[in-house]
Tab-separated table of C-alpha atoms and ligand atoms in Angstrom:
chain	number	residue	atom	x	y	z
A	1	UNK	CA	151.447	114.240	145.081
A	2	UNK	CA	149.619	111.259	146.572
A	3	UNK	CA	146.737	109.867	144.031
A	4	UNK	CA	143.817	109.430	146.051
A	5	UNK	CA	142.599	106.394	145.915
A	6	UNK	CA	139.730	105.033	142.844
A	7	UNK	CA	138.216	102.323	145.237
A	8	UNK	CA	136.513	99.839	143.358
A	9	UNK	CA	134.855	98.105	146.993
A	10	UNK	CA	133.666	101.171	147.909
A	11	UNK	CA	132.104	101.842	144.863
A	12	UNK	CA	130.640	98.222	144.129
A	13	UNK	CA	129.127	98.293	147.131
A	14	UNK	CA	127.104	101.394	146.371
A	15	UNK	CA	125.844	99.975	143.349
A	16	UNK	CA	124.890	97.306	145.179
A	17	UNK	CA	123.165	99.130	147.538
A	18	UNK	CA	121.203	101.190	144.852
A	19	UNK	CA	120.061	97.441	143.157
A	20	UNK	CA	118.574	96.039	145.937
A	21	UNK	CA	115.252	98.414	145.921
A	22	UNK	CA	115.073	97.520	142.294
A	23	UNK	CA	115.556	93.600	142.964
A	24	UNK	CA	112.930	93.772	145.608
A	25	UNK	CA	110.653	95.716	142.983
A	26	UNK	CA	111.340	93.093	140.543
A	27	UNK	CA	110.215	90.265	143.202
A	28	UNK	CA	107.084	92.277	144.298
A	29	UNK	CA	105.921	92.097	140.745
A	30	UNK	CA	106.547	88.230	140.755
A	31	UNK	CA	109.856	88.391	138.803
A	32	UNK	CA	113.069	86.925	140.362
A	33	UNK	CA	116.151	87.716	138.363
A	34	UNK	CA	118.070	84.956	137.787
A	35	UNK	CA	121.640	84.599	136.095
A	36	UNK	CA	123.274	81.591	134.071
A	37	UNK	CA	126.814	81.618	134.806
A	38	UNK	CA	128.609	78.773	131.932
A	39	UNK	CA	131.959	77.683	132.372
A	40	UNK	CA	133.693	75.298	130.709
A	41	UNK	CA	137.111	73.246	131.840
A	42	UNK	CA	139.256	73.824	134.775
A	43	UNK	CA	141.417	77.336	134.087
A	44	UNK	CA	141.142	77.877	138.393
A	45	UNK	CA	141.541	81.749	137.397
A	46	UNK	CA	137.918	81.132	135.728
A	47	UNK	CA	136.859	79.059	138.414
A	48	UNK	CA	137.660	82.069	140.597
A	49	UNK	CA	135.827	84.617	138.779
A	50	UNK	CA	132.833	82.560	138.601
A	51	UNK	CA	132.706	82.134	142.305
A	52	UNK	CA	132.806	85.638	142.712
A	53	UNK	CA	130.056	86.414	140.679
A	54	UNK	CA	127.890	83.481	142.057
A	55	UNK	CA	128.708	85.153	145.160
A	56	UNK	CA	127.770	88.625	144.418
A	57	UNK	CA	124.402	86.888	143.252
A	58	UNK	CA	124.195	85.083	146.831
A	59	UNK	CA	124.645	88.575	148.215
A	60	UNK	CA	121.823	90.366	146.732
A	61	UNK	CA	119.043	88.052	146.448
A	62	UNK	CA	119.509	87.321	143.034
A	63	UNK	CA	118.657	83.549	141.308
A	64	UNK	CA	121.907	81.897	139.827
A	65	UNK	CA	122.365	79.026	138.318
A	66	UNK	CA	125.779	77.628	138.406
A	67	UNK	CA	126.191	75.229	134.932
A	68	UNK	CA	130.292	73.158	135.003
A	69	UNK	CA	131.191	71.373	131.805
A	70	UNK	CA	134.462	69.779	130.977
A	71	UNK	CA	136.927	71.259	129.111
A	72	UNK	CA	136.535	67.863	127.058
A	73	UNK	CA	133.135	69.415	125.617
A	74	UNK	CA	132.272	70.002	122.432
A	75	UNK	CA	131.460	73.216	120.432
A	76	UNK	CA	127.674	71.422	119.786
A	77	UNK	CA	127.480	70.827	123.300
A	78	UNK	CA	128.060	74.437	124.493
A	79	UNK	CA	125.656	75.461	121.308
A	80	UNK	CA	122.741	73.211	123.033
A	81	UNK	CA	123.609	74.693	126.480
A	82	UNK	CA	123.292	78.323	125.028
A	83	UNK	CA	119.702	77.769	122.911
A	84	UNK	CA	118.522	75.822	125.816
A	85	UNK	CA	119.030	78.846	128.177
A	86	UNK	CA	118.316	80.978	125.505
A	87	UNK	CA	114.569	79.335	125.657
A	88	UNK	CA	114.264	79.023	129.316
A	89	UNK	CA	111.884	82.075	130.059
A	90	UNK	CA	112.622	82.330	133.704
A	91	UNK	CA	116.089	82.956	132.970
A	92	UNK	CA	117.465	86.928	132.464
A	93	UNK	CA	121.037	86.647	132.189
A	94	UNK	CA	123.600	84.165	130.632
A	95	UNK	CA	127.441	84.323	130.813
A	96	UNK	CA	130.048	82.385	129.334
A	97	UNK	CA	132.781	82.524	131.536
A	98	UNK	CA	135.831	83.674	129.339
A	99	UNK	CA	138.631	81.803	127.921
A	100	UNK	CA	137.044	78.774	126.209
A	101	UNK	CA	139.100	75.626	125.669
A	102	UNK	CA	141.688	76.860	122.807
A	103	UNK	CA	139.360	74.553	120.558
A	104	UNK	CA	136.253	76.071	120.722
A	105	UNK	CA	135.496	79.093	118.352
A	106	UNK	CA	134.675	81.471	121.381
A	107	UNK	CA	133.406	84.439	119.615
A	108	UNK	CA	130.993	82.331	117.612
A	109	UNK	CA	129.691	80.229	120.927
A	110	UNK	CA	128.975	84.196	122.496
A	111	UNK	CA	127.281	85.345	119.800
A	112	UNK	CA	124.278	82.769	120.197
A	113	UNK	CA	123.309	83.827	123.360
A	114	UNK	CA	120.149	85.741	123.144
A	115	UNK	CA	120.838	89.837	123.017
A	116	UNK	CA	118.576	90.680	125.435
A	117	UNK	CA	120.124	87.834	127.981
A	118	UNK	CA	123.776	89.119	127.406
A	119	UNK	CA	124.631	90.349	130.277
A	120	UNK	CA	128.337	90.607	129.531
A	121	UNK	CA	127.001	93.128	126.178
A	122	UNK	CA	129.685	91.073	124.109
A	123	UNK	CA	126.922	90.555	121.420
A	124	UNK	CA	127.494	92.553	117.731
A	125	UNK	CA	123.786	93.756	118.329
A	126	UNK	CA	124.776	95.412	121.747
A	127	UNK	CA	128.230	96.200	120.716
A	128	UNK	CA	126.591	97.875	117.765
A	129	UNK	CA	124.264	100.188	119.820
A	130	UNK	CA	127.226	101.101	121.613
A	131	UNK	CA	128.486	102.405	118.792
A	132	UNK	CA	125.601	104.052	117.498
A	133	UNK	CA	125.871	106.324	121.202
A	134	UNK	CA	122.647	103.941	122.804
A	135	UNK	CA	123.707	103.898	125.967
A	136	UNK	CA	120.554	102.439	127.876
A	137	UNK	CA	121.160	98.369	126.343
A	138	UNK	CA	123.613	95.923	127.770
A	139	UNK	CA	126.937	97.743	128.302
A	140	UNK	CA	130.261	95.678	128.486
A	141	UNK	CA	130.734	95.356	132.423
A	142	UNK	CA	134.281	96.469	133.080
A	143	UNK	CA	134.601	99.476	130.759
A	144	UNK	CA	131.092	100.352	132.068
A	145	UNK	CA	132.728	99.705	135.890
A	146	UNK	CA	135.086	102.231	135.137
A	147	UNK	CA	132.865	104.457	133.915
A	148	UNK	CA	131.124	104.656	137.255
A	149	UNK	CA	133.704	104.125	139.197
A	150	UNK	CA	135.256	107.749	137.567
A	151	UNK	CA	131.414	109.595	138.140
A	152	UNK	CA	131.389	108.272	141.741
A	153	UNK	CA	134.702	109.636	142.063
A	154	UNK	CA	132.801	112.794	140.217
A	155	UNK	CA	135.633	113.347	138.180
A	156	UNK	CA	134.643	115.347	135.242
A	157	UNK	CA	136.039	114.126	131.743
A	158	UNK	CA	134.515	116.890	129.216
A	159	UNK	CA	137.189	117.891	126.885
A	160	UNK	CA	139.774	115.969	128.370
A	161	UNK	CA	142.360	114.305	126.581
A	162	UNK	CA	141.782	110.432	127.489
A	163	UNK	CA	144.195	107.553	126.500
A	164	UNK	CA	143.079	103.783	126.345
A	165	UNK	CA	146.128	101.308	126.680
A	166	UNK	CA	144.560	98.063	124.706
A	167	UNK	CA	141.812	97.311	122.097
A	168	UNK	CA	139.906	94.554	122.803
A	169	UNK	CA	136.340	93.556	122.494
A	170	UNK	CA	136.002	93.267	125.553
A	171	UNK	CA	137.575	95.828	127.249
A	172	UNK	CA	139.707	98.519	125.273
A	173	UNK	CA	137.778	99.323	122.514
A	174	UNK	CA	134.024	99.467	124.387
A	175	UNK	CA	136.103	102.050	126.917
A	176	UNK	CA	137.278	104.082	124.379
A	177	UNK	CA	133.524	104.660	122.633
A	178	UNK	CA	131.960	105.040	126.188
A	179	UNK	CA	134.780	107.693	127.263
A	180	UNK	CA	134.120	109.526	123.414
A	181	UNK	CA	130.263	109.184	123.781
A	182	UNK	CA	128.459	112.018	124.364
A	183	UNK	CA	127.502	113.140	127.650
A	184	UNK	CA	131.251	111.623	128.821
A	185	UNK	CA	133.030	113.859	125.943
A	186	UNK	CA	136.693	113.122	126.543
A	187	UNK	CA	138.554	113.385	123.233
A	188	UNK	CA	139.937	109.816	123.154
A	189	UNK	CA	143.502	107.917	121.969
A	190	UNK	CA	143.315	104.398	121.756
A	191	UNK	CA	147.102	102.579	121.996
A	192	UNK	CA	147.610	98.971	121.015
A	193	UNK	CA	150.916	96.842	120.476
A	194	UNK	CA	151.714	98.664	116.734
A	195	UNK	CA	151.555	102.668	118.458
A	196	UNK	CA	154.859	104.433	117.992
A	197	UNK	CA	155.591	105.890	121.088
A	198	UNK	CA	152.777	104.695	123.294
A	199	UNK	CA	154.920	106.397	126.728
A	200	UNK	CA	155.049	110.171	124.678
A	201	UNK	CA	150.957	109.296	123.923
A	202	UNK	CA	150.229	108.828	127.552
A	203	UNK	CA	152.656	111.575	128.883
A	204	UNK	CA	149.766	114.029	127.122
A	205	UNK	CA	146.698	112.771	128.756
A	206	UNK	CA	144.643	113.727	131.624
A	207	UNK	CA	142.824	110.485	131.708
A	208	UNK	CA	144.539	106.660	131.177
A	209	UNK	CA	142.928	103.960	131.224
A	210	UNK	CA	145.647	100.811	130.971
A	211	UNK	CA	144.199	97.579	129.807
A	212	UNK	CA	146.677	95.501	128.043
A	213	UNK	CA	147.923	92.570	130.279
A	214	UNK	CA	151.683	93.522	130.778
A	215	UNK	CA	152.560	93.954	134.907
A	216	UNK	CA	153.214	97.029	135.754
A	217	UNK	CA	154.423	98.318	131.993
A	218	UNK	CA	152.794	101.634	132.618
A	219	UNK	CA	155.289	103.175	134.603
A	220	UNK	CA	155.510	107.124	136.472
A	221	UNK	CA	157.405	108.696	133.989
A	222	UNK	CA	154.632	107.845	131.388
A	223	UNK	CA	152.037	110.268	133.273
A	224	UNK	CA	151.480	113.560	133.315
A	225	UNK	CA	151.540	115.150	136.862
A	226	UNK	CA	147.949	114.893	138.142
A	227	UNK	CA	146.571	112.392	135.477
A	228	UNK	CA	144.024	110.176	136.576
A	229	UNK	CA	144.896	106.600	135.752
A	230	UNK	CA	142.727	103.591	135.815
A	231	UNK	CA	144.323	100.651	136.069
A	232	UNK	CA	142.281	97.480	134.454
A	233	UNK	CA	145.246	94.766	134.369
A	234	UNK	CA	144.764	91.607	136.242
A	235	UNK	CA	148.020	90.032	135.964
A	236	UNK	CA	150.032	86.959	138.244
A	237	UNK	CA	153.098	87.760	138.594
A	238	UNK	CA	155.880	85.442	140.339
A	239	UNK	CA	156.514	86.496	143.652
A	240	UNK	CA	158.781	84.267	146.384
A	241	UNK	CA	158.114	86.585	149.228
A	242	UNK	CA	154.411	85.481	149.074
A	243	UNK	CA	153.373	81.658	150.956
A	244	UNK	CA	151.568	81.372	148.083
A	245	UNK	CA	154.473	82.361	145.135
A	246	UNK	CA	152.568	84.528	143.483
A	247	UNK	CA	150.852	88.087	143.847
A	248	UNK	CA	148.658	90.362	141.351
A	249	UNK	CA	149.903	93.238	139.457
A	250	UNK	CA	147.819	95.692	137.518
A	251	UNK	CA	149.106	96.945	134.027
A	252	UNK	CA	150.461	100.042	135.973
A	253	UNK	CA	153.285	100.469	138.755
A	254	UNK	CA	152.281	101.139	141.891
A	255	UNK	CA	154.811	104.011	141.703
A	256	UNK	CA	151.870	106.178	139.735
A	257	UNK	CA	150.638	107.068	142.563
A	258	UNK	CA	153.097	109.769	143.410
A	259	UNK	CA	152.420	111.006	140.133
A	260	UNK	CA	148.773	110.647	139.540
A	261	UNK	CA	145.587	112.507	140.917
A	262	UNK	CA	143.747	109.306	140.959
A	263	UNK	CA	144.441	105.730	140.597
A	264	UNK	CA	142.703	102.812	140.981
A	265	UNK	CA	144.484	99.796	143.250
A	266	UNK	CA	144.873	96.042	141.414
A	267	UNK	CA	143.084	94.149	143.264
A	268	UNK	CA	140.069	96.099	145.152
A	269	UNK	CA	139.685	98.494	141.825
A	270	UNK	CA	138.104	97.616	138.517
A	271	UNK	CA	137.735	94.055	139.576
A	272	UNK	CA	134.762	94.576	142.107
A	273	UNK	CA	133.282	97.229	139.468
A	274	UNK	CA	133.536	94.499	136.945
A	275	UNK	CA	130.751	92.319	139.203
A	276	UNK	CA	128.728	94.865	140.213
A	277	UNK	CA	128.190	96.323	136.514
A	278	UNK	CA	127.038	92.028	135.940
A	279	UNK	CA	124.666	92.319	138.679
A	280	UNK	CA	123.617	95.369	136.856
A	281	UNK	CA	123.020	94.383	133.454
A	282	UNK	CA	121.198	91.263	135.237
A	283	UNK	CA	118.727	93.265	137.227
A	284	UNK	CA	118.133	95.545	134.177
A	285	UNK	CA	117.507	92.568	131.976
A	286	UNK	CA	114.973	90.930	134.652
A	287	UNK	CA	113.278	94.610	134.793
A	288	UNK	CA	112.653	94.680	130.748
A	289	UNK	CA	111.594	91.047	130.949
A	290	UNK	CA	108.067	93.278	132.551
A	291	UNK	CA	108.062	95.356	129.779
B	1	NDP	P1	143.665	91.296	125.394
B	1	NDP	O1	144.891	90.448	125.444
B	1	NDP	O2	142.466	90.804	124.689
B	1	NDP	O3	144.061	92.713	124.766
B	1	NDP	C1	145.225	93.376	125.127
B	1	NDP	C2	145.338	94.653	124.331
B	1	NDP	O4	146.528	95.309	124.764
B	1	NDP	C3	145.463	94.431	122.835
B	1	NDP	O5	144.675	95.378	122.162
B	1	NDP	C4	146.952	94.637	122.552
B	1	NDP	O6	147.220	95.231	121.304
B	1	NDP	C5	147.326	95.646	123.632
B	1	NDP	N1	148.733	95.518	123.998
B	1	NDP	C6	149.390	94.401	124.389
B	1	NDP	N2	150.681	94.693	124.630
B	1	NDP	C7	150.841	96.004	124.404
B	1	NDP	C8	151.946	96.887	124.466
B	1	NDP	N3	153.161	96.466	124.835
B	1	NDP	N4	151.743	98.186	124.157
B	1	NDP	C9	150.527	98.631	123.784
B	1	NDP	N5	149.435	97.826	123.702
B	1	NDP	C10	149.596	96.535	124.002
B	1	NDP	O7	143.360	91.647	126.904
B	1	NDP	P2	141.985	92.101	127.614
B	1	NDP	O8	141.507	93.363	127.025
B	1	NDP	O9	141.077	90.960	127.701
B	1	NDP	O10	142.523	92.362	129.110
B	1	NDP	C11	143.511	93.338	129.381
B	1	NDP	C12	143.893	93.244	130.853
B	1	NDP	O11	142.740	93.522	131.644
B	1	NDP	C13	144.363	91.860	131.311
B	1	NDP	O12	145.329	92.019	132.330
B	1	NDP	C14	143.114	91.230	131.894
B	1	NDP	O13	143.396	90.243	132.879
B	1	NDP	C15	142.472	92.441	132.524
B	1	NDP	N6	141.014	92.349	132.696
B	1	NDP	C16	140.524	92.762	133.888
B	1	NDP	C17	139.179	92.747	134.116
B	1	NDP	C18	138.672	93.246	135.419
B	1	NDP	O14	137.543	92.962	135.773
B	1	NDP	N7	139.458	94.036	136.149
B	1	NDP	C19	138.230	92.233	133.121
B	1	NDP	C20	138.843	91.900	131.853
B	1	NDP	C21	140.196	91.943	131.676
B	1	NDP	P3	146.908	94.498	119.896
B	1	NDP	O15	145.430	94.640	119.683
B	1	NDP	O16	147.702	95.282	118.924
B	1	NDP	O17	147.344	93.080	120.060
């Protein structure tokens, strides 16, 4: 078996698509959206993201406002950044671009941003309606990617047995509610570094979705013929074939895919879903700014 392919550009770009009638009916009724993208130091990984994302902005027509401090800032200074934004009424979305400086209390700094502005949905009070099974607020943007990125591939998860690699705020744990909510109903495993066995935990599910930083750990003979397998991990890996020394790996081998029904490349899968869910939770944001 071949997997067929999960292709994140393909997908992106039809969410894309489907926003721009709803940007243009956000600008007809006077309202631009308009994104805050914060980062902080030099990590070029970040810098790279945030380009992207600016990008994506350029792309669709929608307002962003690109804010660099140095990694030399203070906590108080990213506070005053936050409530300033926070205040600034013709703004709808603010990220902080993710890792802080290792001295800044990260968590904290995220949580002042103003729910309704949080695009990312890394606040308690829209982490919390995700786990209440409200679906319609500010979703996280990469387990939410994935999520449309497996209906667009119109693969049906009801009943199936669904295994999340990783437990983060961020990613692992908001994909393993969204994949148990109702209306997706997969009966869902999370695994996380203490799991006995996590290869005889995966070898039983239809669905995997591998998000724990570790090239390539997830290898074939930890999938069940036919599984579909979503691959999350964003990882540099050494490489002295490349000019460059260096290529990407996802957290599963590319050797899946003679295994797998699905599977989603590293890069070109979850990555672009990742930036078009932003875009998302930025044009929805602009359109309840009317309400
Ligand atoms: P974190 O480091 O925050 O979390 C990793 C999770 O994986 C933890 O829950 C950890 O368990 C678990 N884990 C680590 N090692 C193992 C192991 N050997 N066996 C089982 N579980 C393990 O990472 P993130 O969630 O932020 O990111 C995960 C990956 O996804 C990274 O490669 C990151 O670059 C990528 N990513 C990609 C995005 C995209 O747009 N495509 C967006 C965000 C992240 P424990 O909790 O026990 O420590």
């Amino acid at each position: 078996m071949v997997a067929e392919r999960l292709d994140g550009k393909l997908c992106a770009a039809s969410v894309e698509e489907e926003l721009q009638g709803r940007i243009i009916a956000c600008k007809e009724k006077g309202i631009a959206p308009h994104l805050a993208v914060v980062i902080v130091g030099d990590d070029p990984a970040s810098h790279v993201y945030v380009n992207s994302k600016v990008r994506a902005c350029k792309r669709l027509g929608i307002k962003s406002t690109h804010i660099e401090l140095a990694a030399s800032s203070t906590e108080a200074e990213i506070r005053d950044v936050i409530h300033r934004l926070n205040s600034d009424a013709s703004l709808h979305g603010i990220l902080v671009q993710s890792p802080l400086p290792p001295h800044m209390d990260e968590e904290a700094l995220t949580d002042l941003i103003d729910p309704s502005k949080d695009v990312d949905g890394f606040h308690p009070q829209n982490l919390g309606r995700l786990v209440q099974g409200r679906l319609d607020g500010m979703l996280p943007c990469t387990p939410s990617g994935v999520m449309r990125m497996l209906k667009w591939a119109n693969i049906d998860l009801t009943g199936q047995r669904a295994v999340v690699l990783g437990r983060s705020r961020i990613v692992g744990m908001p994909q393993a509610l969204l994949l148990g909510a109702k209306g997706a109903d997969a009966t869902v495993t999370v695994v996380h570094s203490r799991t006995k066995d996590a290869q005889a935990v995966c070898a039983q599910a239809d669905v995997i979705v591998a998000a724990i930083g570790r090239p390539e750990m997830v290898t074939a003979d930890w999938i069940k013929p036919g599984a579909v397998v979503v691959d999350v991990g964003i990882n540099r890996v050494d490489d002295a074939t490349r000019e460059r020394g260096w290529r990407l790996a996802g957290d599963v081998h590319p050797d899946v895919a003679e295994k797998a029904s699905w599977l989603s490349p590293v890069p070109g899968g979850v990555g672009p879903m990742t930036i078009a869910m932003l875009m998302e939770n930025t044009v929805r944001a602009a359109e309840q700014n009317d309400n």
